[in-house]
Amino acid sequence: MDHFMGLDHLVRHTHVSPRPLDLYGPPGIAARVGHKLAGYDWNLAEAWWRTIRVHEVHEDHIERHHFAGAQGFTGERLGSESRCGTTIHIEAYVTVEAKLCDHGLPVLAFRLTETEVFSIDPAPGQCGVAPWTVVA
């Protein structure tokens, strides 16, 4: 419960966003998200409501599901892709890795690694003044 309780609050305050929300979790997370969302009436759903994309991380593959706000958050399984290694998500500035762990039930442990984008290297300069060298 402590790993999932805040989903109602998150959905309540962000469901009208046009941007999708990506959730990553262990096997069974898509069904749990679907059950939570089905507990509410979405009779006033708008076409621009957010879609919640659920990525169910298994040892050897990732299953993709989505719950479209415009359709009252009804769920649909999109398929799966093979998983090799621990990386589950890569963007320009961050790589996310996940490992399945046992916490009395399956949970994911995450590691985020930021891409070094910008750093300043204080190179020794003349007259005791250190000029700044930008390394990109």
XYZ file of N, CA, C and O in Angstrom:
544
model
N 0.819 -1.189 0.000
C 0.000 0.000 0.000
C 0.865 1.254 0.000
O 0.560 2.210 -0.695
N 1.972 1.231 0.740
C 2.808 2.428 0.837
C 3.501 2.760 -0.480
O 3.941 3.879 -0.686
N 3.573 1.817 -1.409
C 4.218 2.080 -2.697
C 3.219 2.536 -3.755
O 3.615 2.896 -4.855
N 1.932 2.498 -3.439
C 0.921 2.725 -4.468
C -0.167 3.705 -4.057
O -0.956 4.158 -4.878
N -0.203 4.050 -2.801
C -1.290 4.854 -2.252
C -1.411 6.239 -2.895
O -2.514 6.748 -3.057
N -0.329 6.842 -3.304
C -0.369 8.199 -3.836
C -0.878 8.319 -5.253
O -1.031 9.432 -5.764
N -1.153 7.195 -5.915
C -1.608 7.283 -7.300
C -2.910 8.061 -7.425
O -3.067 8.868 -8.339
N -3.844 7.868 -6.520
C -5.117 8.599 -6.575
C -4.877 10.115 -6.548
O -5.465 10.866 -7.320
N -4.019 10.549 -5.662
C -3.699 11.973 -5.529
C -3.042 12.498 -6.809
O -3.399 13.573 -7.303
N -2.099 11.730 -7.347
C -1.416 12.138 -8.576
C -2.407 12.277 -9.731
O -2.409 13.285 -10.443
N -3.265 11.288 -9.895
C -4.253 11.338 -10.980
C -5.221 12.492 -10.778
O -5.536 13.234 -11.711
N -5.677 12.689 -9.549
C -6.643 13.755 -9.257
C -6.119 15.133 -9.653
O -6.840 15.967 -10.172
N -4.842 15.358 -9.433
C -4.283 16.695 -9.662
C -3.630 16.869 -11.022
O -3.200 17.979 -11.344
N -3.544 15.804 -11.815
C -2.871 15.951 -13.111
C -3.648 15.356 -14.283
O -3.165 15.397 -15.406
N -4.830 14.806 -14.063
C -5.541 14.109 -15.129
C -5.926 15.013 -16.294
O -6.149 14.530 -17.405
N -5.994 16.308 -16.107
C -6.381 17.207 -17.186
C -5.189 17.705 -17.996
O -5.352 18.486 -18.921
N -4.003 17.229 -17.697
C -2.825 17.623 -18.462
C -2.841 16.940 -19.828
O -3.169 15.757 -19.921
N -2.479 17.651 -20.876
C -2.427 17.008 -22.190
C -1.178 16.141 -22.380
O -1.097 15.387 -23.333
N -0.221 16.248 -21.473
C 1.015 15.472 -21.589
C 0.840 14.084 -20.976
O 0.224 13.943 -19.926
N 1.390 13.043 -21.610
C 1.267 11.696 -21.039
C 2.094 11.544 -19.762
O 3.073 12.264 -19.550
N 1.687 10.611 -18.934
C 2.397 10.279 -17.704
C 2.892 8.847 -17.832
O 2.110 7.943 -18.130
N 4.191 8.640 -17.646
C 4.776 7.311 -17.719
C 4.989 6.763 -16.320
O 5.635 7.412 -15.494
N 4.438 5.576 -16.059
C 4.625 4.887 -14.789
C 5.356 3.578 -15.062
O 4.985 2.843 -15.977
N 6.381 3.305 -14.281
C 7.128 2.053 -14.392
C 6.919 1.269 -13.106
O 6.977 1.836 -12.013
N 6.691 -0.027 -13.240
C 6.485 -0.841 -12.058
C 6.728 -2.307 -12.336
O 7.016 -2.707 -13.469
N 6.599 -3.118 -11.309
C 6.852 -4.550 -11.438
C 5.682 -5.266 -12.120
O 4.640 -4.655 -12.378
N 5.830 -6.559 -12.397
C 4.720 -7.320 -12.975
C 3.447 -7.146 -12.137
O 3.487 -7.159 -10.915
N 2.329 -6.926 -12.823
C 1.048 -6.737 -12.158
C 0.651 -5.287 -11.955
O -0.489 -5.005 -11.602
N 1.562 -4.343 -12.197
C 1.261 -2.927 -11.935
C 0.164 -2.403 -12.870
O -0.672 -1.595 -12.463
N 0.124 -2.874 -14.115
C -0.889 -2.380 -15.057
C -2.299 -2.762 -14.593
O -3.218 -1.945 -14.658
N -2.463 -3.980 -14.106
C -3.781 -4.391 -13.600
C -4.174 -3.565 -12.384
O -5.335 -3.157 -12.253
N -3.225 -3.279 -11.516
C -3.529 -2.474 -10.324
C -3.920 -1.052 -10.713
O -4.859 -0.483 -10.149
N -3.199 -0.459 -11.661
C -3.548 0.878 -12.136
C -4.942 0.843 -12.755
O -5.780 1.712 -12.483
N -5.220 -0.181 -13.560
C -6.538 -0.305 -14.184
C -7.665 -0.418 -13.175
O -8.709 0.217 -13.321
N -7.438 -1.199 -12.115
C -8.471 -1.347 -11.081
C -8.715 -0.031 -10.349
O -9.860 0.331 -10.069
N -7.641 0.687 -10.037
C -7.802 1.988 -9.351
C -8.595 2.946 -10.224
O -9.525 3.602 -9.767
N -8.201 3.060 -11.495
C -8.867 4.001 -12.388
C -10.318 3.603 -12.650
O -11.176 4.469 -12.828
N -10.612 2.306 -12.654
C -11.978 1.838 -12.887
C -12.883 2.110 -11.692
O -14.105 2.040 -11.817
N -12.302 2.466 -10.558
C -13.095 2.752 -9.368
C -13.753 4.120 -9.392
O -14.512 4.462 -8.482
N -13.499 4.893 -10.425
C -14.066 6.242 -10.536
C -14.927 6.346 -11.786
O -14.699 5.654 -12.769
N -15.904 7.235 -11.755
C -16.701 7.526 -12.943
C -16.005 8.649 -13.705
O -15.718 9.706 -13.145
N -15.741 8.424 -14.969
C -15.067 9.416 -15.809
C -16.038 9.915 -16.876
O -15.680 10.090 -18.030
N -17.263 10.171 -16.493
C -18.310 10.554 -17.438
C -18.080 11.926 -18.072
O -18.691 12.253 -19.074
N -17.214 12.726 -17.515
C -16.963 14.060 -18.068
C -15.596 14.148 -18.741
O -15.014 15.219 -18.870
N -15.068 13.010 -19.180
C -13.739 12.968 -19.804
C -13.698 13.863 -21.036
O -14.643 13.934 -21.812
N -12.574 14.545 -21.182
C -12.359 15.440 -22.323
C -11.294 14.847 -23.242
O -10.422 14.093 -22.803
N -11.337 15.230 -24.492
C -10.402 14.696 -25.489
C -8.950 15.032 -25.183
O -8.046 14.314 -25.596
N -8.713 16.111 -24.447
C -7.338 16.552 -24.179
C -6.792 16.043 -22.856
O -5.692 16.406 -22.451
N -7.525 15.184 -22.158
C -7.020 14.631 -20.896
C -5.816 13.736 -21.158
O -5.689 13.117 -22.207
N -5.009 13.641 -20.153
C -3.751 12.903 -20.262
C -3.966 11.409 -20.449
O -4.970 10.850 -20.060
N -2.979 10.782 -21.040
C -2.909 9.326 -21.132
C -1.858 8.858 -20.138
O -0.784 9.446 -20.035
N -2.181 7.834 -19.402
C -1.223 7.241 -18.471
C -0.643 6.012 -19.155
O -1.382 5.092 -19.529
N 0.662 6.036 -19.360
C 1.351 4.905 -19.984
C 2.013 4.096 -18.878
O 2.793 4.633 -18.098
N 1.692 2.824 -18.822
C 2.230 1.950 -17.779
C 3.202 0.967 -18.418
O 2.867 0.294 -19.395
N 4.399 0.916 -17.856
C 5.460 0.042 -18.337
C 5.719 -1.001 -17.246
O 6.238 -0.675 -16.180
N 5.314 -2.222 -17.519
C 5.441 -3.315 -16.565
C 6.780 -4.006 -16.809
O 6.973 -4.647 -17.844
N 7.696 -3.878 -15.860
C 9.060 -4.372 -16.033
C 9.172 -5.803 -15.504
O 8.989 -6.054 -14.317
N 9.464 -6.730 -16.406
C 9.703 -8.127 -16.073
C 11.203 -8.388 -16.230
O 11.939 -7.543 -16.742
N 11.662 -9.541 -15.821
C 13.090 -9.863 -15.927
C 13.596 -9.797 -17.365
O 14.677 -9.283 -17.614
N 12.805 -10.291 -18.323
C 13.287 -10.403 -19.697
C 12.519 -9.566 -20.719
O 12.825 -9.597 -21.897
N 11.510 -8.843 -20.284
C 10.753 -7.999 -21.209
C 10.019 -6.892 -20.450
O 9.914 -6.931 -19.227
N 9.528 -5.914 -21.206
C 8.715 -4.830 -20.654
C 7.395 -4.817 -21.409
O 7.383 -4.746 -22.642
N 6.298 -4.920 -20.676
C 4.966 -4.849 -21.275
C 4.481 -3.409 -21.225
O 4.652 -2.727 -20.212
N 3.897 -2.953 -22.305
C 3.400 -1.576 -22.409
C 1.869 -1.575 -22.403
O 1.243 -2.349 -23.120
N 1.302 -0.682 -21.601
C -0.149 -0.498 -21.521
C -0.421 1.001 -21.548
O 0.448 1.796 -21.201
N -1.614 1.375 -21.954
C -1.984 2.783 -21.784
C -3.442 2.898 -21.387
O -4.267 2.049 -21.702
N -3.681 3.969 -20.649
C -5.008 4.289 -20.131
C -5.302 5.708 -20.597
O -4.766 6.677 -20.048
N -6.111 5.830 -21.630
C -6.379 7.124 -22.252
C -7.454 7.889 -21.484
O -8.571 7.390 -21.311
N -7.105 9.075 -21.033
C -8.066 9.910 -20.321
C -9.273 10.246 -21.157
O -10.401 10.315 -20.658
N -9.077 10.447 -22.453
C -10.184 10.789 -23.344
C -11.222 9.668 -23.425
O -12.378 9.910 -23.729
N -10.808 8.446 -23.110
C -11.730 7.301 -23.107
C -12.045 6.862 -21.676
O -12.356 5.701 -21.425
N -11.952 7.768 -20.727
C -12.272 7.441 -19.347
C -11.266 6.513 -18.700
O -11.599 5.739 -17.824
N -10.027 6.570 -19.149
C -8.925 5.769 -18.598
C -9.161 4.269 -18.708
O -8.747 3.507 -17.844
N -9.816 3.861 -19.792
C -9.915 2.424 -20.036
C -8.548 1.939 -20.515
O -7.838 2.643 -21.232
N -8.187 0.743 -20.094
C -6.859 0.233 -20.382
C -6.766 -0.529 -21.683
O -7.740 -1.106 -22.161
N -5.557 -0.498 -22.244
C -5.277 -1.258 -23.454
C -3.826 -1.722 -23.397
O -2.924 -0.939 -23.090
N -3.608 -3.012 -23.662
C -2.246 -3.546 -23.729
C -1.694 -3.261 -25.105
O -2.311 -3.599 -26.115
N -0.539 -2.617 -25.167
C 0.054 -2.233 -26.442
C 1.035 -3.269 -26.971
O 1.396 -3.225 -28.134
N 1.512 -4.159 -26.114
C 2.487 -5.157 -26.538
C 3.662 -5.188 -25.588
O 3.624 -4.605 -24.495
N 4.713 -5.876 -26.001
C 5.892 -5.973 -25.151
C 7.147 -5.943 -26.011
O 7.090 -6.153 -27.228
N 8.248 -5.680 -25.356
C 9.540 -5.699 -26.040
C 10.539 -6.409 -25.142
O 10.411 -6.398 -23.919
N 11.514 -7.029 -25.764
C 12.541 -7.729 -25.005
C 13.344 -6.757 -24.165
O 13.522 -5.591 -24.528
N 13.817 -7.271 -23.059
C 14.630 -6.461 -22.147
C 15.966 -7.173 -21.971
O 16.017 -8.337 -21.607
N 17.032 -6.452 -22.230
C 18.372 -7.002 -22.065
C 19.144 -6.048 -21.163
O 19.288 -4.873 -21.480
N 19.575 -6.512 -20.026
C 20.264 -5.637 -19.089
C 19.279 -4.953 -18.163
O 18.125 -5.351 -18.040
N 19.725 -3.877 -17.530
C 18.907 -3.209 -16.524
C 18.279 -1.907 -16.998
O 17.407 -1.372 -16.344
N 18.700 -1.372 -18.141
C 18.190 -0.083 -18.618
C 16.736 -0.214 -19.056
O 16.386 -1.099 -19.828
N 15.897 0.697 -18.534
C 14.481 0.686 -18.917
C 14.037 1.963 -19.618
O 12.992 1.993 -20.244
N 14.857 3.036 -19.516
C 14.462 4.314 -20.117
C 15.709 5.156 -20.340
O 16.560 5.261 -19.452
N 15.791 5.769 -21.517
C 16.913 6.659 -21.835
C 16.355 7.935 -22.445
O 15.504 7.884 -23.340
N 16.813 9.056 -21.940
C 16.520 10.367 -22.522
C 17.841 11.093 -22.698
O 18.888 10.595 -22.286
N 17.775 12.279 -23.243
C 18.998 13.038 -23.495
C 19.810 13.299 -22.230
O 21.026 13.305 -22.266
N 19.141 13.478 -21.102
C 19.843 13.888 -19.895
C 19.853 12.851 -18.780
O 20.462 13.079 -17.746
N 19.169 11.722 -18.975
C 19.117 10.736 -17.892
C 18.923 9.328 -18.459
O 18.254 9.142 -19.474
N 19.535 8.371 -17.787
C 19.314 6.955 -18.061
C 18.744 6.347 -16.789
O 19.237 6.608 -15.695
N 17.685 5.545 -16.939
C 17.042 4.914 -15.787
C 17.240 3.407 -15.895
O 16.943 2.813 -16.938
N 17.729 2.831 -14.810
C 17.882 1.388 -14.727
C 16.972 0.874 -13.623
O 16.666 1.603 -12.682
N 16.539 -0.380 -13.754
C 15.657 -0.966 -12.746
C 16.013 -2.424 -12.532
O 16.428 -3.117 -13.461
N 15.833 -2.849 -11.298
C 16.058 -4.246 -10.936
C 14.877 -4.710 -10.096
O 14.449 -4.011 -9.181
N 14.340 -5.871 -10.433
C 13.254 -6.450 -9.647
C 13.803 -6.943 -8.313
O 14.850 -7.578 -8.259
N 13.097 -6.616 -7.248
C 13.486 -7.024 -5.901
C 12.272 -7.625 -5.198
O 11.138 -7.403 -5.604
N 12.544 -8.358 -4.132
C 11.466 -8.944 -3.339
C 11.309 -8.132 -2.060
O 12.245 -7.967 -1.291
N 10.123 -7.598 -1.851
C 9.807 -6.797 -0.666
C 8.534 -7.375 -0.036
O 7.654 -6.664 0.412
N 8.449 -8.711 -0.105
C 7.223 -9.389 0.287
C 6.277 -9.481 -0.895
O 5.294 -10.196 -0.878
N 6.563 -8.715 -1.937
C 5.892 -8.716 -3.226
C 6.888 -8.106 -4.200
O 7.862 -7.474 -3.786
N 6.720 -8.287 -5.494
C 7.699 -7.726 -6.434
C 7.686 -6.193 -6.416
O 6.627 -5.578 -6.457
N 8.861 -5.599 -6.333
C 9.031 -4.146 -6.419
C 10.220 -3.873 -7.320
O 11.016 -4.763 -7.612
N 10.351 -2.629 -7.749
C 11.492 -2.230 -8.560
C 12.400 -1.310 -7.765
O 11.925 -0.406 -7.083
N 13.690 -1.541 -7.886
C 14.686 -0.609 -7.373
C 15.202 0.151 -8.592
O 15.482 -0.452 -9.636
N 15.290 1.473 -8.486
C 15.691 2.303 -9.616
C 17.055 2.937 -9.380
O 17.421 3.249 -8.253
N 17.780 3.153 -10.480
C 19.008 3.953 -10.442
C 18.942 4.930 -11.610
O 18.744 4.532 -12.752
N 19.072 6.214 -11.301
C 19.071 7.261 -12.319
C 20.489 7.769 -12.470
O 21.149 8.107 -11.492
N 20.948 7.843 -13.708
C 22.277 8.361 -13.995
C 22.122 9.549 -14.929
O 21.603 9.404 -16.042
N 22.531 10.705 -14.449
C 22.449 11.900 -15.270
C 23.604 11.934 -16.263
O 24.726 11.567 -15.928
N 23.310 12.379 -17.481
C 24.325 12.560 -18.493
C 25.070 13.850 -18.196
O 24.444 14.877 -17.917
N 26.397 13.782 -18.251
C 27.159 15.007 -18.033
C 26.983 15.874 -19.274
O 27.363 15.497 -20.375
N 26.388 17.018 -19.088
C 26.065 17.883 -20.199
C 26.968 19.108 -20.223
O 27.398 19.568 -21.260
N 27.282 19.599 -19.053
C 28.011 20.849 -18.970
C 28.863 20.819 -17.713
O 28.392 20.445 -16.648
N 30.113 21.172 -17.856
C 30.955 21.298 -16.678
C 31.974 22.397 -16.924
O 32.276 22.746 -18.064
N 32.464 22.940 -15.858
C 33.461 24.009 -15.950
C 34.754 23.479 -15.356
O 34.780 22.971 -14.234
N 35.827 23.598 -16.138
C 37.128 23.113 -15.712
C 38.027 24.314 -15.460
O 38.424 25.000 -16.394
N 38.309 24.594 -14.195
C 39.180 25.743 -13.913
C 40.632 25.403 -14.263
O 41.347 24.794 -13.477
N 41.049 25.746 -15.490
C 42.428 25.501 -15.928
C 43.345 26.572 -15.345
O 42.962 27.736 -15.243
N 44.552 26.173 -14.930
C 45.472 27.180 -14.386
C 45.809 28.223 -15.449
O 46.044 27.887 -16.591
N 45.792 29.489 -15.079
C 46.054 30.560 -16.030
C 47.295 31.364 -15.682
O 48.074 30.979 -14.819
N 47.446 32.456 -16.331
C 48.587 33.325 -16.121
C 48.308 34.283 -14.969
O 47.164 34.601 -14.688
N 49.316 34.698 -14.309
C 49.248 35.685 -13.228
C 48.355 35.203 -12.083
O 47.718 36.010 -11.413
N 48.261 33.919 -11.905
C 47.500 33.403 -10.791
C 45.996 33.455 -10.997
O 45.240 33.108 -10.120
N 45.544 33.911 -12.164
C 44.116 33.981 -12.450
C 43.730 32.721 -13.210
O 44.366 32.360 -14.191
N 42.710 32.052 -12.758
C 42.271 30.819 -13.405
C 41.165 31.118 -14.405
O 40.066 31.464 -14.013
N 41.483 31.052 -15.699
C 40.410 31.234 -16.693
C 39.497 30.015 -16.653
O 39.888 28.951 -16.211
N 38.270 30.203 -17.134
C 37.317 29.093 -17.138
C 37.245 28.488 -18.527
O 37.118 29.178 -19.523
N 37.351 27.197 -18.578
C 37.239 26.458 -19.818
C 35.926 25.695 -19.786
O 35.682 24.930 -18.862
N 35.099 25.903 -20.789
C 33.824 25.208 -20.847
C 34.018 23.901 -21.598
O 34.563 23.868 -22.688
N 33.603 22.819 -20.974
C 33.687 21.495 -21.571
C 32.273 21.012 -21.822
O 31.483 20.934 -20.902
N 31.945 20.734 -23.074
C 30.592 20.276 -23.393
C 30.616 18.886 -23.964
O 31.528 18.422 -24.502
